[in-house]
CSV table of C-alpha atoms in Angstrom, one decimal:
chain,number,residue,atom,x,y,z
A,905,MET,CA,-7.7,57.6,75.6
A,906,THR,CA,-10.1,54.6,75.2
A,907,ILE,CA,-10.2,52.4,72.2
A,908,ASP,CA,-13.1,50.2,71.0
A,909,CYS,CA,-11.6,47.0,69.8
A,910,PRO,CA,-12.5,46.2,66.1
A,911,ALA,CA,-13.2,42.5,66.5
A,912,PRO,CA,-16.5,41.6,64.8
A,913,VAL,CA,-19.6,40.8,66.9
A,914,GLY,CA,-22.8,38.9,66.1
A,915,GLN,CA,-26.2,40.2,65.0
A,916,TYR,CA,-27.7,39.6,68.5
A,917,VAL,CA,-25.2,41.8,70.4
A,918,SER,CA,-26.5,44.9,72.0
A,919,HIS,CA,-24.4,47.9,73.1
A,920,ARG,CA,-24.8,50.3,75.9
A,921,ARG,CA,-22.8,53.3,77.0
A,922,LEU,CA,-22.1,53.3,80.7
A,923,PHE,CA,-20.7,55.9,83.1
A,924,SER,CA,-20.3,59.5,82.3
A,925,ALA,CA,-18.0,62.5,82.9
A,926,ASP,CA,-19.9,63.3,86.1
A,927,ARG,CA,-19.8,59.7,87.2
A,928,PRO,CA,-16.8,58.0,85.6
A,929,LEU,CA,-15.3,54.6,86.1
A,930,ARG,CA,-12.2,54.7,88.2
A,931,LEU,CA,-10.1,51.6,87.5
A,932,THR,CA,-8.1,49.9,90.3
A,933,SER,CA,-5.0,51.3,88.7
A,934,GLY,CA,-6.3,54.9,89.1
A,935,VAL,CA,-7.1,55.5,85.5
A,936,ILE,CA,-10.4,57.2,85.0
A,937,LEU,CA,-12.7,56.2,82.1
A,938,PRO,CA,-15.5,58.8,81.6
A,939,GLN,CA,-17.4,56.3,79.5
A,940,VAL,CA,-17.4,52.6,78.7
A,941,ARG,CA,-19.1,50.9,75.7
A,942,VAL,CA,-20.3,47.4,76.6
A,943,ALA,CA,-21.3,44.6,74.3
A,944,TYR,CA,-23.7,42.1,75.7
A,945,GLU,CA,-26.3,39.6,74.8
A,946,THR,CA,-29.5,38.5,76.6
A,947,TYR,CA,-31.5,35.2,76.5
A,948,GLY,CA,-35.0,34.5,77.7
A,949,GLU,CA,-37.4,37.0,79.3
A,950,LEU,CA,-37.1,39.1,82.4
A,951,ASN,CA,-40.1,38.4,84.5
A,952,ALA,CA,-42.5,40.9,86.0
A,953,ALA,CA,-40.7,40.8,89.4
A,954,ARG,CA,-37.4,41.2,87.6
A,955,ASP,CA,-35.9,38.6,89.9
A,956,ASN,CA,-35.0,35.8,87.4
A,957,ALA,CA,-31.8,37.2,86.0
A,958,VAL,CA,-28.6,35.2,85.8
A,959,PHE,CA,-25.3,36.8,84.9
A,960,VAL,CA,-22.8,34.6,83.1
A,961,CYS,CA,-19.1,35.7,83.3
A,962,HIS,CA,-17.1,34.5,80.4
A,963,ALA,CA,-13.5,33.1,80.4
A,964,LEU,CA,-10.3,34.6,79.1
A,965,THR,CA,-10.9,34.7,75.4
A,966,GLY,CA,-14.7,34.4,75.4
A,967,ASP,CA,-17.3,36.9,74.5
A,968,SER,CA,-21.0,37.7,75.0
A,969,HIS,CA,-22.3,34.9,72.7
A,970,VAL,CA,-22.7,32.3,75.4
A,971,ALA,CA,-25.3,30.3,73.5
A,972,ARG,CA,-27.4,30.1,70.3
A,973,HIS,CA,-30.4,32.3,70.1
A,974,HIS,CA,-32.2,29.9,67.8
A,975,PRO,CA,-31.3,26.6,66.1
A,976,GLY,CA,-29.9,28.4,63.0
A,977,ASP,CA,-27.7,30.7,65.0
A,978,SER,CA,-23.9,30.3,65.2
A,979,PRO,CA,-22.8,28.1,68.1
A,980,GLY,CA,-22.2,29.7,71.5
A,981,TRP,CA,-19.3,28.9,73.7
A,982,TRP,CA,-21.5,27.3,76.4
A,983,ASP,CA,-24.4,25.8,74.4
A,984,VAL,CA,-24.3,22.7,76.6
A,985,MET,CA,-25.1,24.8,79.7
A,986,VAL,CA,-27.3,27.7,78.5
A,987,GLY,CA,-30.6,27.6,76.6
A,988,PRO,CA,-34.1,26.2,76.6
A,989,GLY,CA,-34.2,23.0,78.7
A,990,ARG,CA,-30.5,23.4,79.5
A,991,PRO,CA,-29.2,23.6,83.1
A,992,VAL,CA,-29.3,27.4,82.8
A,993,ASP,CA,-32.8,27.2,81.4
A,994,THR,CA,-33.7,30.2,79.4
A,995,ASP,CA,-37.4,29.1,79.4
A,996,GLY,CA,-37.5,30.4,82.9
A,997,LEU,CA,-34.4,32.5,83.4
A,998,PHE,CA,-33.2,35.7,81.9
A,999,VAL,CA,-29.5,35.3,81.1
A,1000,ILE,CA,-27.0,38.2,80.6
A,1001,CYS,CA,-23.5,37.8,79.2
A,1002,ALA,CA,-21.2,40.7,78.5
A,1003,ASN,CA,-17.8,41.0,76.9
A,1004,VAL,CA,-15.3,42.1,79.6
A,1005,LEU,CA,-13.6,45.4,79.9
A,1006,GLY,CA,-10.3,45.2,78.0
A,1007,GLY,CA,-11.7,42.5,75.7
A,1008,CYS,CA,-12.0,42.7,71.9
A,1009,ALA,CA,-15.5,41.7,71.1
A,1010,GLY,CA,-17.3,45.0,71.3
A,1011,THR,CA,-16.5,46.3,74.8
A,1012,THR,CA,-14.2,49.2,75.3
A,1013,ALA,CA,-10.5,48.2,75.8
A,1014,ALA,CA,-9.1,50.6,78.4
A,1015,TRP,CA,-5.7,51.6,77.1
A,1016,PRO,CA,-4.4,54.8,78.5
A,1017,SER,CA,-2.7,57.3,76.2
A,1018,GLY,CA,0.9,56.4,75.6
A,1019,THR,CA,0.4,52.8,76.7
A,1020,PRO,CA,-0.7,50.2,74.2
A,1021,HIS,CA,-2.2,47.9,76.8
A,1022,ALA,CA,-3.6,48.7,80.2
A,1023,SER,CA,-3.7,47.6,83.8
A,1024,VAL,CA,-7.3,46.3,84.0
A,1025,ASP,CA,-8.2,44.2,86.9
A,1026,ILE,CA,-10.9,41.6,87.6
A,1027,ALA,CA,-12.5,44.1,89.9
A,1028,ASP,CA,-12.8,46.6,87.1
A,1029,MET,CA,-14.6,44.0,84.9
A,1030,VAL,CA,-17.0,43.3,87.7
A,1031,ALA,CA,-17.6,47.0,88.2
A,1032,VAL,CA,-18.7,47.3,84.6
A,1033,HIS,CA,-20.9,44.1,84.9
A,1034,ARG,CA,-22.7,45.6,87.9
A,1035,GLU,CA,-23.3,48.9,86.1
A,1036,LEU,CA,-24.8,47.1,83.2
A,1037,VAL,CA,-27.1,45.0,85.4
A,1038,ALA,CA,-28.3,48.2,87.1
A,1039,ALA,CA,-28.8,49.9,83.7
A,1040,LEU,CA,-31.0,47.0,82.6
A,1041,GLY,CA,-33.3,47.8,85.6
A,1042,ILE,CA,-32.4,44.7,87.6
A,1043,ARG,CA,-32.0,45.3,91.3
A,1044,ARG,CA,-30.9,41.8,92.2
A,1045,LEU,CA,-29.6,38.7,90.4
A,1046,ARG,CA,-30.8,35.2,90.9
A,1047,ALA,CA,-27.2,34.0,90.3
A,1048,VAL,CA,-23.7,34.9,89.1
A,1049,ILE,CA,-21.9,32.0,87.4
A,1050,GLY,CA,-18.7,31.5,85.6
A,1051,GLY,CA,-15.8,29.1,84.8
A,1052,SER,CA,-12.1,29.7,84.7
A,1053,VAL,CA,-11.5,33.5,84.5
A,1054,GLY,CA,-15.3,33.8,84.5
A,1055,GLY,CA,-15.1,32.0,87.9
A,1056,MET,CA,-12.6,34.6,89.1
A,1057,GLN,CA,-15.1,37.3,88.2
A,1058,ALA,CA,-17.9,35.5,90.1
A,1059,LEU,CA,-15.6,35.1,93.1
A,1060,GLU,CA,-14.7,38.8,93.0
A,1061,TRP,CA,-18.4,39.7,92.8
A,1062,LEU,CA,-19.2,37.4,95.7
A,1063,LEU,CA,-16.5,38.9,98.0
A,1064,ARG,CA,-17.0,42.5,97.3
A,1065,HIS,CA,-20.8,42.6,96.6
A,1066,PRO,CA,-22.3,39.4,98.1
A,1067,ALA,CA,-25.8,40.8,98.4
A,1068,ASP,CA,-26.1,41.3,94.6
A,1069,ALA,CA,-27.2,37.7,94.0
A,1070,ASP,CA,-28.9,34.8,95.7
A,1071,GLY,CA,-26.1,32.5,94.7
A,1072,TYR,CA,-22.7,32.2,93.1
A,1073,PHE,CA,-21.4,29.2,91.1
A,1074,ILE,CA,-17.6,29.2,90.6
A,1075,ALA,CA,-16.2,26.4,88.3
A,1076,ALA,CA,-12.7,25.4,87.5
A,1077,ALA,CA,-11.3,28.7,88.9
A,1078,THR,CA,-8.8,30.1,91.3
A,1079,GLY,CA,-8.5,32.8,93.9
A,1080,ARG,CA,-4.9,33.3,93.1
A,1081,GLN,CA,-2.5,32.2,90.3
A,1082,SER,CA,0.1,29.7,91.3
A,1083,ALA,CA,3.7,30.2,90.3
A,1084,ASP,CA,3.1,27.6,87.5
A,1085,ASN,CA,0.2,29.6,86.2
A,1086,LEU,CA,2.2,32.8,86.3
A,1087,ALA,CA,5.0,31.1,84.4
A,1088,TRP,CA,2.8,29.9,81.5
A,1089,ASN,CA,1.3,33.4,81.1
A,1090,ALA,CA,4.7,35.0,81.2
A,1091,ILE,CA,6.0,32.8,78.3
A,1092,ALA,CA,2.8,33.5,76.3
A,1093,ARG,CA,3.2,37.3,76.7
A,1094,ALA,CA,6.9,37.0,75.8
A,1095,ALA,CA,5.9,35.3,72.6
A,1096,ILE,CA,3.7,38.2,71.7
A,1097,ARG,CA,6.2,40.9,72.6
A,1098,SER,CA,9.0,39.2,70.7
A,1099,ASP,CA,7.1,39.1,67.4
A,1100,PRO,CA,8.6,41.8,65.1
A,1101,GLU,CA,5.1,42.9,64.2
A,1102,PHE,CA,4.2,43.7,67.7
A,1103,LEU,CA,5.8,47.2,67.4
A,1104,ASP,CA,5.5,47.9,71.1
A,1105,GLY,CA,1.8,47.4,71.0
A,1106,ARG,CA,1.3,50.1,68.3
A,1107,TYR,CA,0.6,47.7,65.4
A,1108,PRO,CA,-1.9,48.7,62.8
A,1109,ARG,CA,-5.6,47.8,63.2
A,1110,ARG,CA,-5.2,45.1,60.6
A,1111,GLY,CA,-2.2,42.8,61.0
A,1112,GLY,CA,-0.1,42.8,64.1
A,1113,PRO,CA,1.9,40.0,65.8
A,1114,ARG,CA,0.0,37.1,64.4
A,1115,ASP,CA,2.8,34.5,64.9
A,1116,GLY,CA,3.4,35.7,68.5
A,1117,LEU,CA,-0.2,35.6,69.4
A,1118,GLY,CA,-0.6,32.2,67.8
A,1119,ILE,CA,2.2,30.8,69.8
A,1120,ALA,CA,0.7,32.3,73.0
A,1121,ARG,CA,-2.5,30.5,72.1
A,1122,MET,CA,-0.7,27.2,71.6
A,1123,ILE,CA,1.0,27.6,75.0
A,1124,ALA,CA,-2.3,28.3,76.8
A,1125,HIS,CA,-4.2,25.6,74.9
A,1126,LEU,CA,-1.9,23.0,76.3
A,1127,THR,CA,-2.8,24.0,79.8
A,1128,TYR,CA,-6.5,23.6,79.0
A,1129,LEU,CA,-6.1,19.9,78.0
A,1130,SER,CA,-5.0,17.0,80.1
A,1131,GLU,CA,-2.0,14.8,79.1
A,1132,ALA,CA,-4.4,11.9,78.9
A,1133,SER,CA,-6.7,13.7,76.5
A,1134,LEU,CA,-3.9,14.7,74.3
A,1135,GLN,CA,-2.5,11.2,74.2
A,1136,ARG,CA,-6.0,9.7,73.4
A,1137,LYS,CA,-6.6,12.2,70.6
A,1138,PHE,CA,-3.2,12.2,69.0
A,1139,GLY,CA,-0.6,10.0,70.5
A,1140,ARG,CA,2.4,10.0,68.2
A,1141,ASP,CA,0.4,9.8,65.0
A,1142,GLY,CA,1.6,11.7,62.0
A,1143,ARG,CA,-0.6,13.9,60.0
A,1144,ARG,CA,-1.7,12.9,56.5
A,1145,PRO,CA,0.9,13.7,53.8
A,1146,GLY,CA,0.4,17.1,52.3
A,1147,THR,CA,-2.1,18.2,55.0
A,1148,ARG,CA,-1.7,21.7,56.4
A,1149,PHE,CA,-4.3,23.7,58.3
A,1150,HIS,CA,-2.9,27.1,57.2
A,1151,PRO,CA,0.3,28.6,55.9
A,1152,SER,CA,1.8,29.3,59.4
A,1153,THR,CA,5.5,29.8,60.0
A,1154,VAL,CA,5.0,28.6,63.6
A,1155,VAL,CA,4.9,24.8,63.6
A,1156,GLN,CA,4.9,22.9,60.3
A,1157,GLY,CA,5.8,19.7,62.1
A,1158,ASP,CA,5.1,16.1,61.2
A,1159,PHE,CA,2.8,15.1,64.0
A,1160,ALA,CA,-0.9,15.4,64.4
A,1161,VAL,CA,-0.7,17.2,67.7
A,1162,GLU,CA,1.4,19.9,65.9
A,1163,SER,CA,-1.2,20.3,63.2
A,1164,TYR,CA,-3.9,20.6,65.9
A,1165,LEU,CA,-2.0,23.4,67.7
A,1166,GLU,CA,-1.4,25.1,64.4
A,1167,HIS,CA,-5.1,25.0,63.7
A,1168,GLN,CA,-5.9,26.4,67.1
A,1169,ALA,CA,-3.5,29.3,66.6
A,1170,ASP,CA,-4.9,30.1,63.2
A,1171,LYS,CA,-8.5,30.2,64.5
A,1172,PHE,CA,-7.5,32.4,67.4
A,1173,VAL,CA,-5.5,35.1,65.6
A,1174,ARG,CA,-8.5,35.6,63.3
A,1175,ARG,CA,-10.7,36.6,66.2
A,1176,PHE,CA,-8.5,38.0,69.0
A,1177,ASP,CA,-6.3,41.0,69.7
A,1178,ALA,CA,-2.8,40.8,71.1
A,1179,ASN,CA,-3.1,43.9,73.3
A,1180,SER,CA,-6.3,42.5,74.8
A,1181,TYR,CA,-4.5,39.2,75.4
A,1182,LEU,CA,-1.8,41.0,77.3
A,1183,THR,CA,-4.4,43.1,79.3
A,1184,LEU,CA,-6.5,40.1,80.3
A,1185,THR,CA,-3.7,37.7,81.2
A,1186,GLY,CA,-2.2,40.5,83.3
A,1187,ALA,CA,-5.6,40.9,85.1
A,1188,MET,CA,-5.5,37.1,85.8
A,1189,ASP,CA,-2.0,37.2,87.2
A,1190,ARG,CA,-2.7,40.2,89.5
A,1191,PHE,CA,-5.9,38.7,90.9
A,1192,ASP,CA,-5.6,37.8,94.6
A,1193,ALA,CA,-9.1,37.4,95.8
A,1194,PHE,CA,-8.5,37.1,99.6
A,1195,SER,CA,-5.6,39.6,99.9
A,1196,VAL,CA,-7.8,42.7,100.6
A,1197,PRO,CA,-10.7,43.2,103.0
A,1198,ASP,CA,-14.2,42.1,101.8
A,1199,ALA,CA,-17.7,43.0,102.6
A,1200,LEU,CA,-18.9,39.5,103.5
A,1201,GLY,CA,-19.0,40.3,107.3
A,1202,THR,CA,-21.6,43.0,106.9
A,1203,VAL,CA,-24.2,40.9,105.0
A,1204,ASP,CA,-27.3,39.8,106.9
A,1205,VAL,CA,-28.2,36.9,104.7
A,1206,ARG,CA,-25.4,34.8,103.1
A,1207,PRO,CA,-25.7,33.9,99.4
A,1208,LYS,CA,-25.4,30.2,98.5
A,1209,VAL,CA,-22.0,29.3,97.0
A,1210,ARG,CA,-21.1,26.2,94.9
A,1211,LEU,CA,-17.6,25.4,93.8
A,1212,TYR,CA,-16.9,22.8,91.1
A,1213,SER,CA,-13.5,21.4,90.0
A,1214,PHE,CA,-12.2,18.7,87.8
A,1215,THR,CA,-9.6,16.1,89.0
A,1216,HIS,CA,-7.7,16.2,85.7
A,1217,ASP,CA,-7.6,20.0,85.4
A,1218,ARG,CA,-3.9,20.9,85.4
A,1219,LEU,CA,-4.6,24.6,85.3
A,1220,TYR,CA,-7.0,25.2,88.2
A,1221,GLY,CA,-7.4,21.7,89.8
A,1222,PRO,CA,-9.2,20.8,92.9
A,1223,ASP,CA,-6.6,22.3,95.2
A,1224,HIS,CA,-7.6,25.8,93.9
A,1225,SER,CA,-11.2,25.2,94.8
A,1226,ARG,CA,-10.4,23.8,98.2
A,1227,ARG,CA,-8.4,26.9,99.0
A,1228,ILE,CA,-11.4,29.1,98.0
A,1229,GLN,CA,-13.7,26.9,100.1
A,1230,ALA,CA,-11.4,27.3,103.2
A,1231,GLU,CA,-11.0,31.0,102.7
A,1232,LEU,CA,-14.7,31.5,102.5
A,1233,ALA,CA,-15.3,29.3,105.5
A,1234,ALA,CA,-12.9,31.4,107.5
A,1235,ARG,CA,-15.1,34.4,106.6
A,1236,GLY,CA,-18.3,32.6,107.7
A,1237,VAL,CA,-19.5,31.6,104.3
A,1238,PRO,CA,-20.1,27.9,103.7
A,1239,ALA,CA,-19.5,26.7,100.1
A,1240,ARG,CA,-20.2,23.3,98.7
A,1241,HIS,CA,-17.3,21.9,96.6
A,1242,ASP,CA,-17.9,19.1,94.1
A,1243,GLN,CA,-14.9,17.4,92.5
A,1244,ASP,CA,-15.5,15.7,89.2
A,1245,GLU,CA,-13.6,12.6,88.3
A,1246,THR,CA,-15.6,11.5,85.3
A,1247,SER,CA,-13.9,13.6,82.7
A,1248,ASP,CA,-10.3,13.5,81.8
A,1249,ALA,CA,-10.6,16.4,79.4
A,1250,GLY,CA,-8.7,18.8,81.6
A,1251,HIS,CA,-9.5,22.4,82.3
A,1252,ASP,CA,-11.8,22.7,79.2
A,1253,ALA,CA,-14.1,20.1,80.8
A,1254,PHE,CA,-16.2,23.0,82.2
A,1255,LEU,CA,-17.1,23.9,78.6
A,1256,LEU,CA,-18.0,20.3,77.6
A,1257,ASP,CA,-20.9,17.9,78.0
A,1258,VAL,CA,-20.0,16.5,81.4
A,1259,PRO,CA,-23.3,15.2,82.9
A,1260,PRO,CA,-22.4,15.5,86.6
A,1261,PHE,CA,-21.3,19.1,86.1
A,1262,LEU,CA,-24.4,20.0,84.1
A,1263,ASP,CA,-26.5,18.3,86.8
A,1264,ALA,CA,-24.7,20.3,89.5
A,1265,MET,CA,-25.5,23.6,87.9
A,1266,ALA,CA,-29.2,22.7,87.4
A,1267,ASP,CA,-29.4,21.5,91.0
A,1268,PHE,CA,-27.8,24.7,92.2
A,1269,LEU,CA,-30.1,27.0,90.3
A,1270,ARG,CA,-33.2,25.0,91.4
A,1271,GLY,CA,-32.0,25.3,95.0
A,1272,LEU,CA,-32.0,29.0,94.9
A,1273,GLY,CA,-35.7,29.1,94.3
A,1274,ALA,CA,-37.6,32.4,95.1
A,1275,ALA,CA,-35.4,33.5,98.0
A,1276,PRO,CA,-36.5,36.6,99.9
A,1277,HIS,CA,-35.0,39.9,98.8
A,1278,PRO,CA,-34.9,42.4,101.7
A,1279,SER,CA,-35.0,45.9,100.3
A,1280,SER,CA,-31.7,46.7,102.0
A,1281,ARG,CA,-30.0,44.1,99.8
A,1282,THR,CA,-30.2,45.5,96.4
A,1283,LEU,CA,-27.6,46.0,93.7
A,1284,THR,CA,-26.1,49.5,93.9
A,1285,PRO,CA,-23.1,50.1,91.5
A,1286,ARG,CA,-20.3,52.2,92.6
């Protein structure tokens, strides 16, 4: 059984049915999906040569709305990076962003019958991305880019299908969760499952474990910010008397940072699904990019790879990127690693206006240029 999550999507979202009973998607877990409904958005124009496409992989709770389509459109989650005149310049590039398999913004959530949340892996998300790219008539991508969990997807894509793109940009990401990362996710999932409204994942379409999901978001949100940024924003300031962001039973404390977390929880439960959160954090935790054989050794021309990390990122700091760089080097793929020290925002810096990071992306895409595309190196979905 597959379920299409009910979360609302924007007016610019397109949908496409991929795979079929004759050619289904087989998940890493062995579950077979005869069809997958994908929600995606595109920006810019595909050129006549069909070689200017960039695929943007979104992070854990993101969606296909990576940027505004026009000044009056609702904000995208990466407006600082994608758009006309931006580093990922849609005046010359054709940008694709799709909600991931297992997400809750228009793409099928793969939940097998009898199990409210599924074992979906990063590799399964990439398989759906590749099928979408092929369905759009694109034989090869200019680049695959992503930050955080989006960076995991870009890394998976690089390792298993390196010839699909001229270059891969991986920001604030990891090739494998640390014990600390695993622990934070475990606590977040426990918060969801312990909510009386979770009902073993079989909660009604409207409602569900709002408090548990809200707490999970608070836990995760703390890992996205640095201690310095929290101190600078809030310190030990109290909130104004009588001020409450929403009638939550979760926090209701006296300090501004508590109100802030309460606000983040309220925004999140209005747009996300608890089963999807369990599914996607499980995919993160199982991801171990370099534990299985890869196809890099069979590629005749190596793609360009750029890694970017932030010194004050306490989730996936520079050590994670250095490990990726070393593992790639051991496989004969050089990767440039830039470490940013200008922002103390923490993990979320990859979403913010950090000039060296934006410049690095623009420089990377310019450097790809019009690389030769041997006919033997074209995107072929599984």
